[in-house]
Short mmCIF file of C-alpha atoms in Angstrom, two decimals:
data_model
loop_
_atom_site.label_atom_id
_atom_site.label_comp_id
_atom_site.label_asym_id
_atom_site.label_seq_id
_atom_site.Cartn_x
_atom_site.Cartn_y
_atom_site.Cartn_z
CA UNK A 1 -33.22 -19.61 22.51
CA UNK A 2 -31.85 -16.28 22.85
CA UNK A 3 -28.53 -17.48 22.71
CA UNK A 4 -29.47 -19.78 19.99
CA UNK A 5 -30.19 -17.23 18.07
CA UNK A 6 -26.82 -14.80 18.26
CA UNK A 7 -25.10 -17.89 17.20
CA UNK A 8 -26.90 -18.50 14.12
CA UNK A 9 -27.30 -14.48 13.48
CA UNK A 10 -23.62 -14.11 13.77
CA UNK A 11 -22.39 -17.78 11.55
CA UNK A 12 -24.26 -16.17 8.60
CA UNK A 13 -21.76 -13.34 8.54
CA UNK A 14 -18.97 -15.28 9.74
CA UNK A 15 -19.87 -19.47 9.05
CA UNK A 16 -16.41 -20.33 8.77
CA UNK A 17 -14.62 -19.02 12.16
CA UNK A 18 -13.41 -22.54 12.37
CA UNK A 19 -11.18 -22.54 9.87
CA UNK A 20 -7.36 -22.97 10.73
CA UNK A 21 -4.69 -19.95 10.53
CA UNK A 22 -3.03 -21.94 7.70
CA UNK A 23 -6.19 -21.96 5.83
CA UNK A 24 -6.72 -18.67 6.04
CA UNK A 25 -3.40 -17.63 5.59
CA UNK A 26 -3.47 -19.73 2.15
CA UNK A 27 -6.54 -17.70 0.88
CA UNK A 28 -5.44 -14.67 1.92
CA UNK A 29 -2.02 -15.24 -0.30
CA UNK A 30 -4.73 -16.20 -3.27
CA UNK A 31 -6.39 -13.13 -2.67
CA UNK A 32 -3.12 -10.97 -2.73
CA UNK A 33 -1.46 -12.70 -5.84
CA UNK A 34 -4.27 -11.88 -7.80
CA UNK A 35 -4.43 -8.60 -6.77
CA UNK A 36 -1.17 -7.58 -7.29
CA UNK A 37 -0.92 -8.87 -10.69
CA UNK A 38 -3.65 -6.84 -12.04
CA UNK A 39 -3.35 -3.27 -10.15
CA UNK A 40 -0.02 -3.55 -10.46
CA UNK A 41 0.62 -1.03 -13.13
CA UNK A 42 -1.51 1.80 -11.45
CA UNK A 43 0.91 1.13 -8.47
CA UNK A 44 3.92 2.37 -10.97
CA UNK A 45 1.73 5.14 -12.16
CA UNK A 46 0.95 6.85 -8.70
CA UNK A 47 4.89 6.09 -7.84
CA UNK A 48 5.86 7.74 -10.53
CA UNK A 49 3.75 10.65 -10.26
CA UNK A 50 4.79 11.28 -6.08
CA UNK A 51 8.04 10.48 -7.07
CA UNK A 52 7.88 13.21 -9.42
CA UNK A 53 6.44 15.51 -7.06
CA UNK A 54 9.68 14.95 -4.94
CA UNK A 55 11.92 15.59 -7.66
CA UNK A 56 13.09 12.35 -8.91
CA UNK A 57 15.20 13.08 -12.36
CA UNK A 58 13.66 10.86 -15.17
CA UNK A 59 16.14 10.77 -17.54
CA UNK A 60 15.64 12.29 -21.35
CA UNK A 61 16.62 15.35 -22.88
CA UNK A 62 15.56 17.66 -19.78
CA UNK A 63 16.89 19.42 -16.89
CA UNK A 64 15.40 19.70 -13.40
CA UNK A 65 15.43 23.21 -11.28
CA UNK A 66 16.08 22.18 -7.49
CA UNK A 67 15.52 24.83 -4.74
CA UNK A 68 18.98 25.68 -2.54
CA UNK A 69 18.75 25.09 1.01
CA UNK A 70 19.98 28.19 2.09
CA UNK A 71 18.24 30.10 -0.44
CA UNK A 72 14.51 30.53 -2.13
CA UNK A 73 16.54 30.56 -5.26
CA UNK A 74 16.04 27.68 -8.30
CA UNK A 75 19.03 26.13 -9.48
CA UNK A 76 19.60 23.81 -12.22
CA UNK A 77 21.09 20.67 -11.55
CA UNK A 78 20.10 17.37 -10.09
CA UNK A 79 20.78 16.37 -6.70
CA UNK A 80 21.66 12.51 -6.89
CA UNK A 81 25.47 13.82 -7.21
CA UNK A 82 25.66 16.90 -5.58
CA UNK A 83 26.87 17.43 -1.92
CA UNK A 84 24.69 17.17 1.06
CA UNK A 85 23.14 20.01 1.94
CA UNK A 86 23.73 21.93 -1.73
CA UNK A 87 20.26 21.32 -3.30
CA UNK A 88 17.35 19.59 -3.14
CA UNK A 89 14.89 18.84 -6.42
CA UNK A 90 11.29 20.24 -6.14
CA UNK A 91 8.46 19.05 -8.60
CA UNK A 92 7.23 22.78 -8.65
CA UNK A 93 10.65 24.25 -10.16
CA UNK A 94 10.82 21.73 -12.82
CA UNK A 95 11.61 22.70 -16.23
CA UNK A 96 11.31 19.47 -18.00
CA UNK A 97 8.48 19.79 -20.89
CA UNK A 98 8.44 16.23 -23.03
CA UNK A 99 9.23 13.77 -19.91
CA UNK A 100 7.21 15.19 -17.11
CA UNK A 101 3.92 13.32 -15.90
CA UNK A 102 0.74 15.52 -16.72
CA UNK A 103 -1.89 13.33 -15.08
CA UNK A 104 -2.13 9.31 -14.74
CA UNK A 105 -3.03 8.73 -18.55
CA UNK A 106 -0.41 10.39 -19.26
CA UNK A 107 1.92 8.09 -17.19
CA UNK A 108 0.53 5.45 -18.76
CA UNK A 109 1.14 6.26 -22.49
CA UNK A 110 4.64 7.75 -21.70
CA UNK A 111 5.84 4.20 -19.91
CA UNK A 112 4.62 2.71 -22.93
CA UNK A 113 5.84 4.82 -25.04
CA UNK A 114 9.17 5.51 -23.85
CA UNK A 115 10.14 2.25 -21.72
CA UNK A 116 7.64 -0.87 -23.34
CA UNK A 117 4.33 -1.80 -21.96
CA UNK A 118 5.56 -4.57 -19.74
CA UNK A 119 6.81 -1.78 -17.60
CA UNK A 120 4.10 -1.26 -16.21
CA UNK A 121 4.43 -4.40 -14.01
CA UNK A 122 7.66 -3.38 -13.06
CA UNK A 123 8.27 -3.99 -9.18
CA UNK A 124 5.69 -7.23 -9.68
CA UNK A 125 8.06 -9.55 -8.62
CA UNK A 126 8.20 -7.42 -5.17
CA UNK A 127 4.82 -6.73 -4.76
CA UNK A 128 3.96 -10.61 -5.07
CA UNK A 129 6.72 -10.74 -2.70
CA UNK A 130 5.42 -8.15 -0.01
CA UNK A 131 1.62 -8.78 -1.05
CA UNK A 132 1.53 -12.58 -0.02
CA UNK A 133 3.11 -12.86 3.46
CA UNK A 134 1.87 -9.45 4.22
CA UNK A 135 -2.03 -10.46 3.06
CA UNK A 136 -1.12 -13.78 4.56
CA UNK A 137 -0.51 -11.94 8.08
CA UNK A 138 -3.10 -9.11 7.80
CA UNK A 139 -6.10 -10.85 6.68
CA UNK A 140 -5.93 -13.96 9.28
CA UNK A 141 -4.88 -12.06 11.82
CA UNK A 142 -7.78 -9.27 11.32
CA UNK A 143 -10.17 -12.21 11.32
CA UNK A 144 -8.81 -13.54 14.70
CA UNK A 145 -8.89 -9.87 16.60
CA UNK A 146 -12.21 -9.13 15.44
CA UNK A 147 -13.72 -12.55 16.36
CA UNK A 148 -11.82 -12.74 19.69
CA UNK A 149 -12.82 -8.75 20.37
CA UNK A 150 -16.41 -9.29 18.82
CA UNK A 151 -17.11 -12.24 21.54
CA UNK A 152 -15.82 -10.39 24.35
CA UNK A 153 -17.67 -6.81 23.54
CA UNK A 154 -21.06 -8.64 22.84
CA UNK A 155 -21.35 -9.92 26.40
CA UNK A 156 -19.22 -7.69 28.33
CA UNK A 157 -20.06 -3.99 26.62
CA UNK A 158 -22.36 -4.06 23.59
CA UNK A 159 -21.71 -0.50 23.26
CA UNK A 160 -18.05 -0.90 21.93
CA UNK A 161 -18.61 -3.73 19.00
CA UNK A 162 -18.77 -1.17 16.16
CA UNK A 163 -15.61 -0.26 17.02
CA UNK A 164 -14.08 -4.04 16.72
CA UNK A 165 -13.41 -3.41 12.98
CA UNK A 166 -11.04 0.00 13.77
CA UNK A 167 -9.24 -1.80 15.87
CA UNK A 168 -8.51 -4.93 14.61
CA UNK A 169 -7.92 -3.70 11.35
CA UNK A 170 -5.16 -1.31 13.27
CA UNK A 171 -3.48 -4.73 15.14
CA UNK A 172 -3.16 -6.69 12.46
CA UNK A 173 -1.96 -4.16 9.34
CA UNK A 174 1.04 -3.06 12.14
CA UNK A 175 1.87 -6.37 12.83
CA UNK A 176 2.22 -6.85 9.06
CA UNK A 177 3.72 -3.81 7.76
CA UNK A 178 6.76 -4.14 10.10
CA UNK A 179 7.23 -7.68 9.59
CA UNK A 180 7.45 -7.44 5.57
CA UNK A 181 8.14 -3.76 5.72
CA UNK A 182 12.10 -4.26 3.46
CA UNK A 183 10.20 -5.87 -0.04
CA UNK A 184 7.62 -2.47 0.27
CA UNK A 185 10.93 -0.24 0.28
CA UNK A 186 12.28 -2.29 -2.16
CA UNK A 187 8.88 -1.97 -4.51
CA UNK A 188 8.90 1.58 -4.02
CA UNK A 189 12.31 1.98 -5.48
CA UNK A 190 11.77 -0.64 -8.09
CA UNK A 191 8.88 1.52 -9.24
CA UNK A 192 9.75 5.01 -8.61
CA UNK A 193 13.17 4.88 -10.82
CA UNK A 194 12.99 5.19 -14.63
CA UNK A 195 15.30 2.55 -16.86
CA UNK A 196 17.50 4.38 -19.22
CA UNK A 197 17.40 2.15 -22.31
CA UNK A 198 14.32 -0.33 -22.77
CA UNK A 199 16.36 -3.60 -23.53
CA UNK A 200 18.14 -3.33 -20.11
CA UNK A 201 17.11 -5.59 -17.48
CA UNK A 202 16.85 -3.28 -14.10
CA UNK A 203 17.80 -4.66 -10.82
CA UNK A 204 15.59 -6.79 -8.80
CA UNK A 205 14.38 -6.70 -5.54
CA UNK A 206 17.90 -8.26 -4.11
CA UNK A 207 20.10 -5.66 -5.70
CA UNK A 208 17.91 -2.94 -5.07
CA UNK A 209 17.74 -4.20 -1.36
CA UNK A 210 21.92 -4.15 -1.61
CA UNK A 211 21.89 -0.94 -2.87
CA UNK A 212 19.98 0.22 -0.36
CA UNK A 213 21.98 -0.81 2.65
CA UNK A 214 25.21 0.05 0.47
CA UNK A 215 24.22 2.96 -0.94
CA UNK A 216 27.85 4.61 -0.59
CA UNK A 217 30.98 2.44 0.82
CA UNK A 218 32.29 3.08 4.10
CA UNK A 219 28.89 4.17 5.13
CA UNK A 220 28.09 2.74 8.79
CA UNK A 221 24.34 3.23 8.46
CA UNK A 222 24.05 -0.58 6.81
CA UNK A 223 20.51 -2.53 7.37
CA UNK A 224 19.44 0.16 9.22
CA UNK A 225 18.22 1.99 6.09
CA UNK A 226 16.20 -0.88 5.38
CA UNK A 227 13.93 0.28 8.27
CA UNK A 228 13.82 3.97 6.75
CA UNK A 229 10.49 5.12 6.54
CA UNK A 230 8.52 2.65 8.51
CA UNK A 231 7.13 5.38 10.73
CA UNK A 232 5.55 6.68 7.71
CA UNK A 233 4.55 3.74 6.12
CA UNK A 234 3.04 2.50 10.11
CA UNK A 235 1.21 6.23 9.43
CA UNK A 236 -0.32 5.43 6.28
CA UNK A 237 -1.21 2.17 6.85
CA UNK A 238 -2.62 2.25 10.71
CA UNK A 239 -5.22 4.75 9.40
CA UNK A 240 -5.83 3.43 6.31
CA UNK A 241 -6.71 -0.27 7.87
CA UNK A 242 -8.81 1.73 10.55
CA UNK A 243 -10.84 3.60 8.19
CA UNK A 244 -11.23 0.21 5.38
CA UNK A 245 -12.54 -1.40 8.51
CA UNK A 246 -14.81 0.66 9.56
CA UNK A 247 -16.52 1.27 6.33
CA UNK A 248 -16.11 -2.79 5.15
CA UNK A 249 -18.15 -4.31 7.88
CA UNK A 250 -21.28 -2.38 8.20
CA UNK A 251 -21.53 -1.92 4.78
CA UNK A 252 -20.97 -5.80 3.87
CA UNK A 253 -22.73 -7.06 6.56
CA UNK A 254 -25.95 -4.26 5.50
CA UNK A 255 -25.59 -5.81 1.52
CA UNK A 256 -25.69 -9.86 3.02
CA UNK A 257 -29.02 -8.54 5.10
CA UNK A 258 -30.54 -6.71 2.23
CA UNK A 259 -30.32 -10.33 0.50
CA UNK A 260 -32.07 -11.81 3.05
CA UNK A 261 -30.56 -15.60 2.33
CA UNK A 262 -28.30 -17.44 3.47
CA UNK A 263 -24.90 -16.81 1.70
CA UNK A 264 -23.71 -18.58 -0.78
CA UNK A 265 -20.97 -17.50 -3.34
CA UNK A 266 -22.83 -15.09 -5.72
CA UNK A 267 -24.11 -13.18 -2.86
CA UNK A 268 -20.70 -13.35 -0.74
CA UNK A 269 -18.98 -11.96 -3.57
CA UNK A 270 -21.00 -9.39 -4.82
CA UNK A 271 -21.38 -8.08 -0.93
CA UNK A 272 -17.51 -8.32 -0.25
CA UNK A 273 -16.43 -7.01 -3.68
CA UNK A 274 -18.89 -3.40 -3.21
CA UNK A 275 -17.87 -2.68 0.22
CA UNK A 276 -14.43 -3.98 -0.42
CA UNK A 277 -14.31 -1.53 -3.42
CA UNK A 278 -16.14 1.62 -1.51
CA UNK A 279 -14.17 1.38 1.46
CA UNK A 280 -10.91 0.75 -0.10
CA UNK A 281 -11.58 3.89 -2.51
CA UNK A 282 -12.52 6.05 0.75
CA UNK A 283 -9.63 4.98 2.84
CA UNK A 284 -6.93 5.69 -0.13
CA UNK A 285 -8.43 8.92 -0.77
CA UNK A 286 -8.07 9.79 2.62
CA UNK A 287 -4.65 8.87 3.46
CA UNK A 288 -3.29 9.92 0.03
CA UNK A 289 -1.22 11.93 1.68
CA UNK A 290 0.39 10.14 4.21
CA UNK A 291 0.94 8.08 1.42
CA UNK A 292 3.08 10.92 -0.56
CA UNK A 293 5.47 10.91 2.39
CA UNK A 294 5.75 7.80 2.33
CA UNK A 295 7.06 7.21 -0.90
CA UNK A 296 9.33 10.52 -0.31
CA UNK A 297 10.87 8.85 2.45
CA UNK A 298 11.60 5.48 0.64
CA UNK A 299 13.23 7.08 -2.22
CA UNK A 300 15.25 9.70 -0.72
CA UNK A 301 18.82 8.43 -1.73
CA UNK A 302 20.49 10.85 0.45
CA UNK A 303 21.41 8.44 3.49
CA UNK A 304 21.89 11.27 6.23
CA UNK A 305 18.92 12.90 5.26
CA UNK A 306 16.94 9.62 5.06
CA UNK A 307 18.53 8.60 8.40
CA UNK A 308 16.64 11.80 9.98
CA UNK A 309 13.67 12.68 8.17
CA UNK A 310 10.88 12.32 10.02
CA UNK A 311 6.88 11.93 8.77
CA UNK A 312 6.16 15.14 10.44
CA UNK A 313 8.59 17.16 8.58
CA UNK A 314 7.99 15.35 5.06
CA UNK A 315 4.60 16.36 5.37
CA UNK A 316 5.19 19.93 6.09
CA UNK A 317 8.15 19.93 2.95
CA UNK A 318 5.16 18.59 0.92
CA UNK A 319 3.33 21.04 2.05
CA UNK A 320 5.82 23.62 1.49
CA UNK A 321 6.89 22.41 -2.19
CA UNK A 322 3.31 21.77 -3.54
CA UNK A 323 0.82 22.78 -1.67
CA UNK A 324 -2.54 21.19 -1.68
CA UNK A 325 -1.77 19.69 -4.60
CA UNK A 326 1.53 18.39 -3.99
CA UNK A 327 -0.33 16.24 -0.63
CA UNK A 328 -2.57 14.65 -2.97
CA UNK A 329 0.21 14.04 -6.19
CA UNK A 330 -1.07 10.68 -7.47
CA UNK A 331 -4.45 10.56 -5.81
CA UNK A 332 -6.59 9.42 -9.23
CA UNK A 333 -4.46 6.42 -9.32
CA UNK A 334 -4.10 5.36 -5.66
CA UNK A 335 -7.92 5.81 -5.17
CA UNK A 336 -7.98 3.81 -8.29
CA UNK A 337 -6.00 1.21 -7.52
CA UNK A 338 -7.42 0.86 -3.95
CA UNK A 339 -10.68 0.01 -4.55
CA UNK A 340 -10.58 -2.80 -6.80
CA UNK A 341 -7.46 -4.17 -4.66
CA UNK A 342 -9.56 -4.24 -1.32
CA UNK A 343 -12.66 -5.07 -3.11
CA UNK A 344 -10.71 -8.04 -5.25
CA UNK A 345 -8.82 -9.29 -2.09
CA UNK A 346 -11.48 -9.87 0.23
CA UNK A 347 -13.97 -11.02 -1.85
CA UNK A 348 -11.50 -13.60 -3.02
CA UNK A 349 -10.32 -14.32 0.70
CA UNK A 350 -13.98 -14.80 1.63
CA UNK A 351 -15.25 -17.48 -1.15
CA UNK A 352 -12.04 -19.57 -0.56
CA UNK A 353 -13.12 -19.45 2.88
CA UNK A 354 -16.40 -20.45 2.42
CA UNK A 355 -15.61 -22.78 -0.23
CA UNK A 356 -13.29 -24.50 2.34
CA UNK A 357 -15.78 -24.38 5.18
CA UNK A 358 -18.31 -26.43 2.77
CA UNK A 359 -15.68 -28.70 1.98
CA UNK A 360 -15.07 -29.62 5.55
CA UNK A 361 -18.82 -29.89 6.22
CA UNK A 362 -18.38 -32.67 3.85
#
């Protein structure tokens, strides 16, 4: 009876563990498409705004001050053209007035403004691109740790199943970032870089891909700068997973109890979709930034120095250039594009999942 009854408790959390990897894998990519389409275009705003931070030159009728390397000194000039070593563009010496980002609403109106409103899904195309294979990894595979680890810590150390969620979460987001880990760099740079003349078609996420392993001919770095900055995308995404995790499960599992009946798709929405959104919104805020460096890393054009940053010392420039401030550059519209994104893609992943399960109980 006993035993009995820890089945039954734990199929009302979890009724559809039977479900194949395909399966879940297809809800998953459901779950991600729909996501990415509609936070997309906070995605460009907090790129833009870290971007700016690190001294990216958005071009208009403005001139950026850039710090010497030898020197505490601000110099005017931008650094895309300038030899190694010369200068490097800060956000805090900038002297732009009309084209530098004041705050995310301000991103917003200035995209619009200056580039057209269907700007603000630029870098789609790559994020459904990254989003569904990478979803289609992470999810399934998070649901296969935790019910493999949840099994094997309920009978052999009770003690250690609240911690099945942290870890998990930490497998599966690795094994995903580094398997899609080229279409995120080529997202970021898709995103991060202003077009010049709003008619003009930018490049996609092939081109920007070839420019990245050609950034300069003769260089002998090739596809190996399609791998820079996966330590600090592994850093922002390892913790992030650990600490969505951690807050998703107790939380969602405390809502479906509260209800006290036996879920159906009302109630396995509204529970996934809260803790989806509070978690989500608590991890991003969290990591913010971890994610800063990232996107410093991904954009640096510079293929020496991109070839031997490292997270440690991106985070300590950050620190450096910005301060407190500078760690955190985009933080409104990561936190709010997080929330809704975890909140829309597992309470999405979850219905198809139990709308599947019913219709194999069929």
């Amino acid at each position: 009876m006993v035993e009995e009854a820890k089945l039954d408790s734990k199929s009302k959390s979890i009724p559809n563990e039977n479900l194949r990897f395909g399966e879940r894998a297809l809800s998953a990519g459901g779950a991600a498409f729909l996501s990415a389409v509609i936070v997309n275009p906070l995605d460009v705003v907090k790129t833009r705004l870290q971007a700016q931070a690190a001294g990216v030159p958005y071009q208009g009728s403005c001139r950026l001050g850039c710090f010497d390397t030898n020197s505490s000194q601000v110099v005017h000039g931008l650094r895309s053209n300038s030899a190694p070593g010369m200068c490097r563009i800060t956000g805090s010496a900038s002297v732009c007035s009309d084209n530098q980002y004041k705050g995310t609403l301000d991103v917003f109106y200035k995209i619009i403004r200056q580039e057209g409103f269907s700007r603000l899904w630029r870098g789609t195309n790559a994020s459904l691109a990254l989003a569904i294979p990478t979803v289609g990894i992470y999810m399934p595979c998070y649901d296969y740790f935790r019910n493999i680890m949840e099994e094997f810590t309920t009978e052999k150390s009770p003690t250690l199943t609240i911690y099945v969620p942290l870890v998990a979460g930490t497998i599966a987001r690795s094994l995903a970032c580094i398997s899609c880990y080229p279409v995120e760099l080529a997202r970021t740079r898709m995103q991060a870089f202003k077009g010049t003349q709003r008619d003009v078609k930018l490049p996609g996420v092939w081109k920007t891909l070839v420019d990245v392993v050609n950034p300069v001919k003769g260089s002998n770095n090739g596809y190996r700068m399609l791998w820079t900055g996966l330590g600090a995308q592994l850093a922002r995404d390892v913790p992030f997973s650990a600490i969505c995790w951690s807050i998703l499960e107790p939380t969602r599992r405390s809502i479906q109890s509260a209800m006290g009946e036996e879920p159906g798709a009302g109630s396995i929405i509204g529970a996934n979709f809260t803790a989806g959104f509070v978690a989500g919104a608590v991890a991003a805020a969290a990591t913010c930034p971890l994610d800063v460096a990232k996107t410093r890393r991904q954009i640096e054009k510079n293929t020496d120095r991109a070839m031997t940053m490292t997270t440690r010392q991106t985070l300590a420039e950050i620190w450096r250039d910005g301060g407190i401030r500078g760690m955190f550059s985009g933080a409104g519209a990561r936190v709010g594009r997080a929330g809704p994104s975890v909140a829309i893609v597992v309470s999405f992943y979850e219905v198809v999942k139990y709308g599947l399960h019913n219709f194999h109980q069929q």
